[in-house]
Structure formats: structure tokens, C-alpha cells
PDB file of C-alpha atoms and ligand atoms in Angstrom:
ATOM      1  CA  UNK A   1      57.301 179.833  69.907  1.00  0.00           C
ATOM      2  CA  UNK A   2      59.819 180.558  72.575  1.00  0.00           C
ATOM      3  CA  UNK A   3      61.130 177.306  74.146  1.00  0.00           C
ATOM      4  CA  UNK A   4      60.217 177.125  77.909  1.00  0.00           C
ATOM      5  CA  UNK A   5      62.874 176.663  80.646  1.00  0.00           C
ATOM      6  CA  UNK A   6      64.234 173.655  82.093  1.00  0.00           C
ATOM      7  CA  UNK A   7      64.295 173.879  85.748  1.00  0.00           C
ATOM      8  CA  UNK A   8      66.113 171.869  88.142  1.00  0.00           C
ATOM      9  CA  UNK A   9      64.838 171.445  91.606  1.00  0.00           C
ATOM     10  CA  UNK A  10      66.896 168.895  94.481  1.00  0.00           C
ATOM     11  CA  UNK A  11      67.526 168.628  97.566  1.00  0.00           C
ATOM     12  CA  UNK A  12      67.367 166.086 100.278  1.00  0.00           C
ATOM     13  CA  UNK A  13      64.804 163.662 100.927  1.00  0.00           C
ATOM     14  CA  UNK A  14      62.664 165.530 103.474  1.00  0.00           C
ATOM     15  CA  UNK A  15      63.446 168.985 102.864  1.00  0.00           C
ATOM     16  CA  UNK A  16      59.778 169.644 101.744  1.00  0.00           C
ATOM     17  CA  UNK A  17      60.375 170.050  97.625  1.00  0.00           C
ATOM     18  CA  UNK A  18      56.791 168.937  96.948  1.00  0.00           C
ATOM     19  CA  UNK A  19      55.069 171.394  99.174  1.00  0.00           C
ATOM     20  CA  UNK A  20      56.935 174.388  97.696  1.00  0.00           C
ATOM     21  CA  UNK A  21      56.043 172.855  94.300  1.00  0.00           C
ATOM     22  CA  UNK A  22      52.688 172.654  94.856  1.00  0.00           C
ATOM     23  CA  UNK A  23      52.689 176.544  95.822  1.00  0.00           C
ATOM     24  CA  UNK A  24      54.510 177.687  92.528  1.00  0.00           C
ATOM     25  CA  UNK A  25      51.838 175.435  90.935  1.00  0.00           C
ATOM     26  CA  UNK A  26      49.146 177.871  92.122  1.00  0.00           C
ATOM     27  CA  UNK A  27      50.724 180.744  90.403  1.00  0.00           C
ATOM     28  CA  UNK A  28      49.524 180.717  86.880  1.00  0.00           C
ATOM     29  CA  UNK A  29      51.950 183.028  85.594  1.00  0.00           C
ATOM     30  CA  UNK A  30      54.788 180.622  85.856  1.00  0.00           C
ATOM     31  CA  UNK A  31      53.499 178.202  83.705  1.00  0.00           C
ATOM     32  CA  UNK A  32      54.708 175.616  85.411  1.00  0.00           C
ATOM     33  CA  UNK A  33      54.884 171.832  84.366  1.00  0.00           C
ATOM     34  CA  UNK A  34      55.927 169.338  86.804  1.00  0.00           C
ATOM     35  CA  UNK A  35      57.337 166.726  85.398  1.00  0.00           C
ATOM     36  CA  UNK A  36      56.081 163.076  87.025  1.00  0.00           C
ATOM     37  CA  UNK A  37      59.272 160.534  87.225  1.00  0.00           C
ATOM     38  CA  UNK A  38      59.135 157.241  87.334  1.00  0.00           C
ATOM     39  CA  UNK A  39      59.914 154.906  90.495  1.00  0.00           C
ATOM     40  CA  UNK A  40      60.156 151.431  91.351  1.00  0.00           C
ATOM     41  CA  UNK A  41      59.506 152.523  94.842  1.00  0.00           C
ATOM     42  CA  UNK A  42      56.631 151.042  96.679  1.00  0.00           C
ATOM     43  CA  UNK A  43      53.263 153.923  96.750  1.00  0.00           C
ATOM     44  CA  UNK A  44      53.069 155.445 100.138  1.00  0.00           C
ATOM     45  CA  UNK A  45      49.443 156.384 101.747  1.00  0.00           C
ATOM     46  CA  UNK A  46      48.340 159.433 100.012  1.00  0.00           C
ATOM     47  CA  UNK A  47      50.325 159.147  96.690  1.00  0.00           C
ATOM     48  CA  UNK A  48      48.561 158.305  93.275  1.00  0.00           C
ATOM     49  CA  UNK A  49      50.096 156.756  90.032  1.00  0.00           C
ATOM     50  CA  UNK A  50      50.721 159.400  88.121  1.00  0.00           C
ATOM     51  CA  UNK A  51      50.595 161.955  90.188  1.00  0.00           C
ATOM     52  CA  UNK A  52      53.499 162.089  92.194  1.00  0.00           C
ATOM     53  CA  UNK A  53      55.214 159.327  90.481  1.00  0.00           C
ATOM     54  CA  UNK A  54      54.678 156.793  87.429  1.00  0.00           C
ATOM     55  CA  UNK A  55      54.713 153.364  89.708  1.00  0.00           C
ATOM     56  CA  UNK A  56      56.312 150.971  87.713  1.00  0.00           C
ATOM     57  CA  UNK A  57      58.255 147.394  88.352  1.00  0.00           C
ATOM     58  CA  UNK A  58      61.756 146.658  87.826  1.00  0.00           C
ATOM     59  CA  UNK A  59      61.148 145.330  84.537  1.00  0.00           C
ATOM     60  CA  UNK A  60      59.292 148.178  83.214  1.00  0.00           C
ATOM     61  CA  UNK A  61      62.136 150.410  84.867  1.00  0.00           C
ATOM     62  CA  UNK A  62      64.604 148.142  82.281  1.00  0.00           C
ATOM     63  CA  UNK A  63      62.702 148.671  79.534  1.00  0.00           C
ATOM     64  CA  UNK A  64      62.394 152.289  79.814  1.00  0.00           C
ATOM     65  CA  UNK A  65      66.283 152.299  80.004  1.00  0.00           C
ATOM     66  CA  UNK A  66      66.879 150.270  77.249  1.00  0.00           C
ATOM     67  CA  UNK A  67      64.907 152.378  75.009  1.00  0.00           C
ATOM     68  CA  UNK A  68      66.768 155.304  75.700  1.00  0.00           C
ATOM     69  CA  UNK A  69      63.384 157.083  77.552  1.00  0.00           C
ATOM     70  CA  UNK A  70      64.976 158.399  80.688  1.00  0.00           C
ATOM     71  CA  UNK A  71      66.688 162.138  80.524  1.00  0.00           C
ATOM     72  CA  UNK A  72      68.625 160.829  83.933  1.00  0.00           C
ATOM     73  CA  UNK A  73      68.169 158.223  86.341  1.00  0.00           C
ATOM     74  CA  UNK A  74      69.337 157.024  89.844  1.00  0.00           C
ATOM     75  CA  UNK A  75      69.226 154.528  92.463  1.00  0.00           C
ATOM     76  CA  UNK A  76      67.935 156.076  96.262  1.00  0.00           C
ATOM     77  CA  UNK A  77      67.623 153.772  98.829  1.00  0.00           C
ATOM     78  CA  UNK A  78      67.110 150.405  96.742  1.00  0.00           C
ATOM     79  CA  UNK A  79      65.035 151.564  94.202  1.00  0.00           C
ATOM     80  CA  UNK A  80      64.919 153.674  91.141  1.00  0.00           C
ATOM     81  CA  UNK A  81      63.620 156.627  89.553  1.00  0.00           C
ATOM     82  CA  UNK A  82      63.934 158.184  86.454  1.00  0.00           C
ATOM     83  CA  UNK A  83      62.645 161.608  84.305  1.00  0.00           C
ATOM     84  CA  UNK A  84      61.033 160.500  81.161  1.00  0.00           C
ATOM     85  CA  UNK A  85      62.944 162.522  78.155  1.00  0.00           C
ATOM     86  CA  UNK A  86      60.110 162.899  75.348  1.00  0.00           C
ATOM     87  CA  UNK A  87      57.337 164.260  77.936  1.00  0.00           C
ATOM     88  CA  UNK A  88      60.007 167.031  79.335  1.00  0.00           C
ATOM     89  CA  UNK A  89      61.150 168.079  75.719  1.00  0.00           C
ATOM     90  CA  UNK A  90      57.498 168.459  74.370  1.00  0.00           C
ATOM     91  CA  UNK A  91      56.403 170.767  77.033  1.00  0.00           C
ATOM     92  CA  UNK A  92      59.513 173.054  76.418  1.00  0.00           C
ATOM     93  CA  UNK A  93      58.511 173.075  72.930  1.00  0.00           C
ATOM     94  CA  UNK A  94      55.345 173.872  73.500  1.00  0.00           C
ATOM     95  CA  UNK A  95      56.678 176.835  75.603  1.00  0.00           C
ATOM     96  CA  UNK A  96      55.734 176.008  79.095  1.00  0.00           C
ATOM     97  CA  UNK A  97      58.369 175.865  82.251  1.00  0.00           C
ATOM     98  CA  UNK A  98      59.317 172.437  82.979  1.00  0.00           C
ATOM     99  CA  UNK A  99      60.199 171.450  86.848  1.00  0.00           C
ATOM    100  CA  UNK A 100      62.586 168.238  87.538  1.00  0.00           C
ATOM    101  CA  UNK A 101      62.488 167.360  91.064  1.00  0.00           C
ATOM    102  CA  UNK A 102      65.239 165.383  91.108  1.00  0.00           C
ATOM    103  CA  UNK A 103      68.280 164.425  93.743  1.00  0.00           C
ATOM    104  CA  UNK A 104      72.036 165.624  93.352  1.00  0.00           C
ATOM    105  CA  UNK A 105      72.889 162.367  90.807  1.00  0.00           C
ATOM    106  CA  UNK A 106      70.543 163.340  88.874  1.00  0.00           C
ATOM    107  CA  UNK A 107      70.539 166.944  88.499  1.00  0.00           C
ATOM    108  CA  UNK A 108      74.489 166.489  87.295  1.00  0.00           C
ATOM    109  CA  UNK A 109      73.646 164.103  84.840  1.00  0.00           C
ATOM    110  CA  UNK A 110      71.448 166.750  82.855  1.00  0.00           C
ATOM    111  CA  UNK A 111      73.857 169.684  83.818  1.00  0.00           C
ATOM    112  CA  UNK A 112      76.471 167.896  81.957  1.00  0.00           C
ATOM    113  CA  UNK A 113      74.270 166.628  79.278  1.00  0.00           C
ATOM    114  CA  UNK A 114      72.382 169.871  78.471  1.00  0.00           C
ATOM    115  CA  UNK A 115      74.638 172.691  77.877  1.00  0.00           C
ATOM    116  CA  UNK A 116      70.973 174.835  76.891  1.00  0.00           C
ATOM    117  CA  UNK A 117      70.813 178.433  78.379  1.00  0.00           C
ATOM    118  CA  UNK A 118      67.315 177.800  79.119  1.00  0.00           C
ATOM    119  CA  UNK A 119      68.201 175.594  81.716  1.00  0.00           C
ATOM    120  CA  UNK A 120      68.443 176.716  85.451  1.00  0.00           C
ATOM    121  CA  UNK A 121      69.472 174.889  88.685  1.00  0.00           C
ATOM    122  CA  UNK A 122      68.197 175.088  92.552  1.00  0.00           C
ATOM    123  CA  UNK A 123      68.992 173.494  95.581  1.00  0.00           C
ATOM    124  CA  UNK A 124      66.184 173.670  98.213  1.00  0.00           C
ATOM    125  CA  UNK A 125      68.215 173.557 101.468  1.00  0.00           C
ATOM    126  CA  UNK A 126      66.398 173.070 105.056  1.00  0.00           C
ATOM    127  CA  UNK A 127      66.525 175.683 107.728  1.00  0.00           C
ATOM    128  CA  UNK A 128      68.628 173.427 109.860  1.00  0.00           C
ATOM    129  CA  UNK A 129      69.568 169.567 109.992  1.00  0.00           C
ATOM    130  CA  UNK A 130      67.064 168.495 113.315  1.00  0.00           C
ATOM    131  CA  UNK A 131      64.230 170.037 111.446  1.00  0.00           C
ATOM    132  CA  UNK A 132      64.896 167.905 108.482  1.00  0.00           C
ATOM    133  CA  UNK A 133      65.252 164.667 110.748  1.00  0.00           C
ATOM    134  CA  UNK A 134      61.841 165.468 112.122  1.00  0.00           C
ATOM    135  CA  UNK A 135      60.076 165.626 108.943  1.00  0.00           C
ATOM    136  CA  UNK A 136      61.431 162.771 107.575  1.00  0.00           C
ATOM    137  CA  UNK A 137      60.759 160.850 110.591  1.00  0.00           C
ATOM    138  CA  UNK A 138      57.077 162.418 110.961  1.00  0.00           C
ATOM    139  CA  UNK A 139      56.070 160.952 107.887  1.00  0.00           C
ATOM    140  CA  UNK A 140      57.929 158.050 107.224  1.00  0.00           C
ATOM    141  CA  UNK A 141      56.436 154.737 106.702  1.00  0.00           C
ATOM    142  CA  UNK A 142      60.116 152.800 106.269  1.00  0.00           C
ATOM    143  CA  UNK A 143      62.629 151.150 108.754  1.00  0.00           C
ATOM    144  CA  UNK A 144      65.177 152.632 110.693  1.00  0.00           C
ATOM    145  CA  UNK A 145      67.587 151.437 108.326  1.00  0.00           C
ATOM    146  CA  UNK A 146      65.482 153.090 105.228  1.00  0.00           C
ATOM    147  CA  UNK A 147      65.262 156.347 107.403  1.00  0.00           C
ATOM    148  CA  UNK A 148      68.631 156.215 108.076  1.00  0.00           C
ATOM    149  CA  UNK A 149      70.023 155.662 104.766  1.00  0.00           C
ATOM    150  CA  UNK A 150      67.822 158.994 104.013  1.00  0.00           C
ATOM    151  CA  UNK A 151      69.750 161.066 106.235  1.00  0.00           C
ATOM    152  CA  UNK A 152      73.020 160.151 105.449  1.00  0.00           C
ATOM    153  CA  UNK A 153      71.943 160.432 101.676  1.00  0.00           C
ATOM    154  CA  UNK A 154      70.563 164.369 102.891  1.00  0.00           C
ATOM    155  CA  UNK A 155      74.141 165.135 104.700  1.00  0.00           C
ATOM    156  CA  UNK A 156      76.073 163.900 101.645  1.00  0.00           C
ATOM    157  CA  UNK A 157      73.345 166.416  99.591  1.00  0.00           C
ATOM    158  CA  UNK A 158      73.537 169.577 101.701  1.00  0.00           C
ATOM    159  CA  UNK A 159      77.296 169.021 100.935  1.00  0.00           C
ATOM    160  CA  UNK A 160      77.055 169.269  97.147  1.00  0.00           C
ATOM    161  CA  UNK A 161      74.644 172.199  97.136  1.00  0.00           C
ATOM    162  CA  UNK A 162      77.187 174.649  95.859  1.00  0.00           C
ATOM    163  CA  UNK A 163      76.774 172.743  92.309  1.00  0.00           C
ATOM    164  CA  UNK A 164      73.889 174.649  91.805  1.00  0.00           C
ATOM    165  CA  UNK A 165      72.985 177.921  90.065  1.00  0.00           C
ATOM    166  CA  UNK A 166      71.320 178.897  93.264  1.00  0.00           C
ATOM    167  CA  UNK A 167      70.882 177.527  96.992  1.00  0.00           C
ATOM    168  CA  UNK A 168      66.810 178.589  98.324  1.00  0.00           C
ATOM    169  CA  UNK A 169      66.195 177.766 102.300  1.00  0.00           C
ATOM    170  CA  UNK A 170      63.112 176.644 103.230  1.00  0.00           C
ATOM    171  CA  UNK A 171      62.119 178.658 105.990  1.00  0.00           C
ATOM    172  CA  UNK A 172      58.457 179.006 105.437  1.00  0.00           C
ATOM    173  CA  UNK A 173      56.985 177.794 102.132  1.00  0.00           C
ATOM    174  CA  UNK A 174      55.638 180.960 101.119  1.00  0.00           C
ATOM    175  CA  UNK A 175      59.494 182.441 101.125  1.00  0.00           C
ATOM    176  CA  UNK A 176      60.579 179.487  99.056  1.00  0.00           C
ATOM    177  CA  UNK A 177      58.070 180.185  96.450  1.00  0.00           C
ATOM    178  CA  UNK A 178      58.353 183.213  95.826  1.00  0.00           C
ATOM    179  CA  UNK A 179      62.171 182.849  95.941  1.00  0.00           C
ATOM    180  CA  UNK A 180      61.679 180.309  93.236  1.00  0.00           C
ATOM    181  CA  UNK A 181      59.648 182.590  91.211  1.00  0.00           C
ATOM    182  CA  UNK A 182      61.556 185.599  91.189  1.00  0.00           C
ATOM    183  CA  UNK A 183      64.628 183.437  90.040  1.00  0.00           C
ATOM    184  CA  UNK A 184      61.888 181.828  86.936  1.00  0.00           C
ATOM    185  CA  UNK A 185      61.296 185.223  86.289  1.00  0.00           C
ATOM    186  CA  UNK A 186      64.635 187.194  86.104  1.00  0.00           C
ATOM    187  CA  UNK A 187      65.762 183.715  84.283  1.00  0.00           C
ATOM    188  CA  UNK A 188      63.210 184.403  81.559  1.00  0.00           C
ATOM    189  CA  UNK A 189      63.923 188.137  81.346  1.00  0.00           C
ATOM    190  CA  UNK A 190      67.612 187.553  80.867  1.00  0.00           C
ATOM    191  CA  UNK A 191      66.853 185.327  77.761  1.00  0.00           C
ATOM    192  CA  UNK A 192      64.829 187.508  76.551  1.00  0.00           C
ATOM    193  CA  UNK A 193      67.082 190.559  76.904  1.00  0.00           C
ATOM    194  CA  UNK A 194      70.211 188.120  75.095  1.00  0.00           C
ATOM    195  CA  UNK A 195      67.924 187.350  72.335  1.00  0.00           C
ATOM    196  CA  UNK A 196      66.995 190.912  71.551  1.00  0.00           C
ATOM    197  CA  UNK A 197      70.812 192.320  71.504  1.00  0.00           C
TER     198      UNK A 197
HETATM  199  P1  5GP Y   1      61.039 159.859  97.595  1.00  0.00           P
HETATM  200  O1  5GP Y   1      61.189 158.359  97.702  1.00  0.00           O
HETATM  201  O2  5GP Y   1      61.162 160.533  98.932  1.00  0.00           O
HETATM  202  O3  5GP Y   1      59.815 160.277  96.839  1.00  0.00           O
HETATM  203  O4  5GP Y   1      62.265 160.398  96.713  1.00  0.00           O
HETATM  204  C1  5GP Y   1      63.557 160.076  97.049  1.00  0.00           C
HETATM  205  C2  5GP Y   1      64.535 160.930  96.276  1.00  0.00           C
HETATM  206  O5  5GP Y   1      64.478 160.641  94.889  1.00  0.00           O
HETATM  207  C3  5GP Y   1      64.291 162.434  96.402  1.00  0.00           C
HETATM  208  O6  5GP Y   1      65.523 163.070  96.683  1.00  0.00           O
HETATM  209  C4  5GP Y   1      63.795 162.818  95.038  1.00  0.00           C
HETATM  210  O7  5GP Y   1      64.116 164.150  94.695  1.00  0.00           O
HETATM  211  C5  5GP Y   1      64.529 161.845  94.161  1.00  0.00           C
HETATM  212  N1  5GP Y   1      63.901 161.672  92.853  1.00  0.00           N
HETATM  213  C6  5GP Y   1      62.588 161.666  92.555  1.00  0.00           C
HETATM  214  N2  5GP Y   1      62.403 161.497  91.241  1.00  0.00           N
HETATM  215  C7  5GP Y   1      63.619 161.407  90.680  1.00  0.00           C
HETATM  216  C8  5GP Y   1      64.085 161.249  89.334  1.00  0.00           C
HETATM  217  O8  5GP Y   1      63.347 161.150  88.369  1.00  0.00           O
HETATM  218  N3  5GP Y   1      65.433 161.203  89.177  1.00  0.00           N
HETATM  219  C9  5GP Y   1      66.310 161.300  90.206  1.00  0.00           C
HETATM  220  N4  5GP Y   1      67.607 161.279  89.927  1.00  0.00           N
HETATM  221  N5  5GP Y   1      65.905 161.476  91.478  1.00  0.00           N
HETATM  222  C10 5GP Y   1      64.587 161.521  91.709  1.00  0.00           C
END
């Protein structure tokens, strides 16, 4: 069984990460698993445990930490979220695509931790900076502050996005996708290719 790919998907708060997941997710070829963090952030309208995030409290958060079950972990805007490890590693085993959504903290934590060829980094940037201050004002349900902690967290992102194997803009969502994709794809191919010389 060949070991599925570990990909890394950030970028700021905003930028519109879950959309463009949800339109790999419709392409059966990729095999795509997404992997659900957890959070101590409040649920928003819309959101289910589970499903976009595990929910969990503080202490639950600890607990999880002390047991060693988070691959990475960081704190955004006064609360916390984390990737679980064992759920990530079984579904590379089992030989499916796993995607982290995860911000710039964390995406450094595994780069430096996981020095596995299967793994693959991309930064999801937005077209322009207003258009990412309208969409996370458009759907916001924080404070100013909150919102504004956001975008100085998304300038200090943009910033870093050269850390990545590759930068994708988010022009339409289509475009991102399939950018996404192709980059899965020609990932896969090149592992192959290694493993056959
Ligand atoms: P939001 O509150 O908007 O859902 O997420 C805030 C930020 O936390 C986003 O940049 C998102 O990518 C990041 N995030 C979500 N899950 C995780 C995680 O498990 N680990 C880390 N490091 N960041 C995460």
C-alpha cells in the first residue's frame, strides 16, 4: 500500500481555504481526506461539531496536549486549535491524501517535524488585500477588535508565504482547485517516478 500524501494548506483567515476545499472534495480522483482540527473557539452559525472543527473546552484542549495527540497546535485570536496526529497518520496509511488546513505556525511546526517526501506545502494567497477585508468582514460574527486582530494576523501571513512549496491565488475558486490538483497530481507522479528508478 502506497502511503498517501500529506498536504499542507494555509493562508489567512478569510482568504476562502474552505470553499476551495470543498471543490477538491468533489473530485474523487484526489482522494482527498480533510482532516477536522480541534478548536476551543466558540461554533459560528452554520458550523457543526465535527465537521468543520472538533468543539472542545480548554480542558479537553489540555488533555489532548498532554497526551501527546496534536501533530501541531496554535493560539489565533484567544483560542486554540490543533490537528489530531493518530487520525492524519491512519489515513496516509491507508493510502488516501490527507489535507491540513492550518495557519503559518502551524504549517512550520510539521515542516520541521516531518522531513517525509510525501509531504507538500501551499499557501492560498487572496487576489488583493481589500478583497480579503471584505470577506472577513461579510461574514464575521466577532468585534472589531477580533476582526482586527484577523487582519493584522493575514498581513503578517501573506508575508511568510514564500515558506511554502508553492503560493496558489484565489482568483475564482474553480482556478484554485484545479491549481491544487494539478500540484496533488504531479506530486504523486514524481514519487512514483523516484520509487521506480
Ligand atoms: P477560523 O477561526 O477562521 O476557523 O480559523 C482561524 C485560523 O486558524 C485559520 O487561519 C485556520 O487555518 C487556522 N487553523 C484551523 N485549524 C488549525 C489547526 O489545527 N492548527 C493550526 N495551527 N491552525 C489552524
Amino acid at each position: 500500500m502506497k502511503k498517501g500524501l500529506l498536504i499542507i494548506l494555509s493562508g489567512p483567515s478569510g482568504v476562502g481555504k474552505g470553499t476551495v476545499r470543498q471543490e477538491i472534495l468533489k473530485n474523487p480522483a484526489v482522494d482527498l481526506y480533510y482532516s477536522v482540527s480541534l478548536t476551543t473557539r466558540a461554533m459560528r452559525p452554520g458550523e457543526a461539531d465535527g465537521r468543520e472543527y472538533y468543539f472542545v473546552t480548554n480542558e479537553e484542549f489540555d488533555a489532548n496536549l498532554a497526551n501527546g495527540n496534536l501533530l501541531e497546535w496554535n493560539q489565533f485570536v484567544g483560542n486554540r486549535y490543533g490537528t489530531p496526529k493518530d487520525k492524519v497518520e491512519a489515513k496516509r496509511l491507508a493510502g488516501h491524501n490527507v489535507l491540513l488546513e492550518i495557519d503559518v505556525n502551524g504549517a512550520t511546526q510539521v515542516l520541521s517535524k516531518m522531513k517525509d517526501p510525501g509531504v507538500v506545502s501551499i499557501f492560498l494567497a487572496p487576489p488583493s488585500f481589500e478583497s480579503l477585508e471584505a470577506r472577513i468582514r461579510g461574514r464575521s460574527t466577532e468585534s472589531e477588535d477580533a476582526i482586527q486582530a484577523r487582519l493584522e494576523k493575514a498581513r503578517l501571513e501573506v508575508a511568510l508565504k514564500d515558506r511554502y512549496d508553492y503560493v496558489v491565488v484565489n482568483d475564482t475558486v474553480e482556478q484554485a482547485a484545479k491549481d491544487i490538483e494539478k500540484i496533488i497530481f504531479d506530486k504523486i507522479r514524481a514519487l512514483d517516478e523516484n520509487a521506480i528508478e
